[in-house]
PDB file of C-alpha atoms in Angstrom:
ATOM      1  CA  MET A  26      20.284  78.611  65.865  1.00  0.00           C
ATOM      2  CA  ARG A  27      21.381  75.025  64.842  1.00  0.00           C
ATOM      3  CA  GLU A  28      18.787  73.432  67.237  1.00  0.00           C
ATOM      4  CA  ARG A  29      15.810  75.507  66.127  1.00  0.00           C
ATOM      5  CA  LEU A  30      16.536  74.721  62.651  1.00  0.00           C
ATOM      6  CA  CYS A  31      16.055  71.168  63.548  1.00  0.00           C
ATOM      7  CA  LEU A  32      13.041  71.731  65.797  1.00  0.00           C
ATOM      8  CA  GLU A  33      11.683  73.822  62.565  1.00  0.00           C
ATOM      9  CA  VAL A  34      12.385  71.042  60.279  1.00  0.00           C
ATOM     10  CA  GLU A  35      10.599  69.101  62.387  1.00  0.00           C
ATOM     11  CA  ARG A  36       7.402  71.085  63.170  1.00  0.00           C
ATOM     12  CA  LEU A  37       7.008  71.732  59.725  1.00  0.00           C
ATOM     13  CA  GLY A  38       7.216  68.106  58.836  1.00  0.00           C
ATOM     14  CA  LEU A  39       9.561  68.443  55.855  1.00  0.00           C
ATOM     15  CA  SER A  40      10.810  65.503  54.115  1.00  0.00           C
ATOM     16  CA  ALA A  41      14.397  66.583  53.608  1.00  0.00           C
ATOM     17  CA  VAL A  42      16.454  69.688  53.861  1.00  0.00           C
ATOM     18  CA  ILE A  43      19.128  70.924  51.302  1.00  0.00           C
ATOM     19  CA  MET A  44      21.807  73.059  52.826  1.00  0.00           C
ATOM     20  CA  GLY A  45      25.042  74.503  51.958  1.00  0.00           C
ATOM     21  CA  SER A  46      28.088  74.474  53.758  1.00  0.00           C
ATOM     22  CA  ARG A  47      31.359  76.714  53.359  1.00  0.00           C
ATOM     23  CA  GLY A  48      33.253  74.387  55.936  1.00  0.00           C
ATOM     24  CA  PHE A  49      34.449  77.588  58.004  1.00  0.00           C
ATOM     25  CA  GLY A  50      33.236  75.838  61.087  1.00  0.00           C
ATOM     26  CA  ALA A  51      35.606  73.168  60.359  1.00  0.00           C
ATOM     27  CA  GLU A  52      38.611  75.262  60.269  1.00  0.00           C
ATOM     28  CA  LYS A  53      37.659  76.826  63.443  1.00  0.00           C
ATOM     29  CA  ARG A  54      37.538  73.806  65.029  1.00  0.00           C
ATOM     30  CA  GLY A  55      40.608  72.242  63.724  1.00  0.00           C
ATOM     31  CA  SER A  56      38.004  69.142  62.578  1.00  0.00           C
ATOM     32  CA  ASP A  57      39.356  66.895  59.348  1.00  0.00           C
ATOM     33  CA  GLY A  58      35.743  67.151  57.833  1.00  0.00           C
ATOM     34  CA  ARG A  59      34.875  69.518  55.268  1.00  0.00           C
ATOM     35  CA  LEU A  60      31.369  70.636  56.898  1.00  0.00           C
ATOM     36  CA  GLY A  61      30.397  73.482  59.087  1.00  0.00           C
ATOM     37  CA  SER A  62      29.079  73.547  62.482  1.00  0.00           C
ATOM     38  CA  VAL A  63      25.681  74.423  61.412  1.00  0.00           C
ATOM     39  CA  SER A  64      25.421  71.481  58.626  1.00  0.00           C
ATOM     40  CA  ASP A  65      27.316  69.216  60.833  1.00  0.00           C
ATOM     41  CA  TYR A  66      24.534  69.550  63.629  1.00  0.00           C
ATOM     42  CA  CYS A  67      22.070  69.451  61.121  1.00  0.00           C
ATOM     43  CA  VAL A  68      23.086  65.791  59.713  1.00  0.00           C
ATOM     44  CA  HIS A  69      23.250  64.401  63.234  1.00  0.00           C
ATOM     45  CA  HIS A  70      19.897  66.121  64.800  1.00  0.00           C
ATOM     46  CA  CYS A  71      17.463  66.295  61.965  1.00  0.00           C
ATOM     47  CA  VAL A  72      14.655  63.615  61.830  1.00  0.00           C
ATOM     48  CA  CYS A  73      14.782  63.898  57.882  1.00  0.00           C
ATOM     49  CA  PRO A  74      17.460  63.275  55.359  1.00  0.00           C
ATOM     50  CA  VAL A  75      19.837  65.898  55.049  1.00  0.00           C
ATOM     51  CA  ILE A  76      21.826  66.944  51.872  1.00  0.00           C
ATOM     52  CA  VAL A  77      24.741  68.981  52.418  1.00  0.00           C
ATOM     53  CA  VAL A  78      26.275  70.988  49.239  1.00  0.00           C
ATOM     54  CA  ARG A  79      29.747  71.960  49.526  1.00  0.00           C
ATOM     55  CA  TYR A  80      31.402  73.904  46.744  1.00  0.00           C
ATOM     56  CA  PRO A  81      35.552  72.558  46.638  1.00  0.00           C
ATOM     57  CA  GLU A  82      37.970  75.459  47.573  1.00  0.00           C
ATOM     58  CA  ASP A  83      40.960  76.673  45.350  1.00  0.00           C
ATOM     59  CA  LYS A  84      43.061  74.463  47.388  1.00  0.00           C
ATOM     60  CA  ASP A  85      41.069  71.184  46.201  1.00  0.00           C
ATOM     61  CA  GLY A  86      41.347  71.652  42.392  1.00  0.00           C
ATOM     62  CA  GLY A  87      38.945  74.926  41.871  1.00  0.00           C
ATOM     63  CA  ASP A  88      36.803  72.949  38.857  1.00  0.00           C
ATOM     64  CA  ALA A  89      35.979  70.103  40.758  1.00  0.00           C
ATOM     65  CA  ALA A  90      32.186  69.493  40.591  1.00  0.00           C
ATOM     66  CA  PRO A  91      30.484  70.375  44.366  1.00  0.00           C
ATOM     67  CA  VAL A  92      31.121  67.638  47.043  1.00  0.00           C
ATOM     68  CA  VAL A  93      27.464  66.429  48.137  1.00  0.00           C
ATOM     69  CA  THR A  94      27.059  64.094  51.927  1.00  0.00           C
ATOM     70  CA  VAL A  95      23.839  62.616  52.405  1.00  0.00           C
ATOM     71  CA  LYS A  96      22.387  61.404  55.925  1.00  0.00           C
ATOM     72  CA  GLU A  97      19.876  58.363  55.647  1.00  0.00           C
ATOM     73  CA  THR A  98      17.176  58.386  58.035  1.00  0.00           C
ATOM     74  CA  GLU A  99      16.272  54.522  58.963  1.00  0.00           C
ATOM     75  CA  VAL A 100      12.757  53.752  58.442  1.00  0.00           C
ATOM     76  CA  VAL A 101      11.237  51.535  61.378  1.00  0.00           C
ATOM     77  CA  GLU A 102       8.238  50.160  60.109  1.00  0.00           C
ATOM     78  CA  LYS A 103       5.059  49.757  62.883  1.00  0.00           C
ATOM     79  CA  ASP A 104       5.276  46.049  63.595  1.00  0.00           C
ATOM     80  CA  GLY A 105       9.113  46.771  64.651  1.00  0.00           C
ATOM     81  CA  LYS A 106      11.346  45.318  61.304  1.00  0.00           C
ATOM     82  CA  GLY A 107      13.671  48.050  59.960  1.00  0.00           C
TER      83      GLY A 107
END
């Protein structure tokens, strides 16, 4: 599913993706990161910027603001300068 999501993003020519993450995939993998498996995959494989919004859990303080992770893509100009 996550591979298909990145392929559709590219096919549609989207300029950005905003997605949520509950972090359950990170818990299952034993990862120190807070992203789930699908959002983590999209951050690393989508061709456009990916914004991931994760709401803090009760153990993180409960009333804190949402945590946002942004992945910027590197823009390479036609003459090879980036």
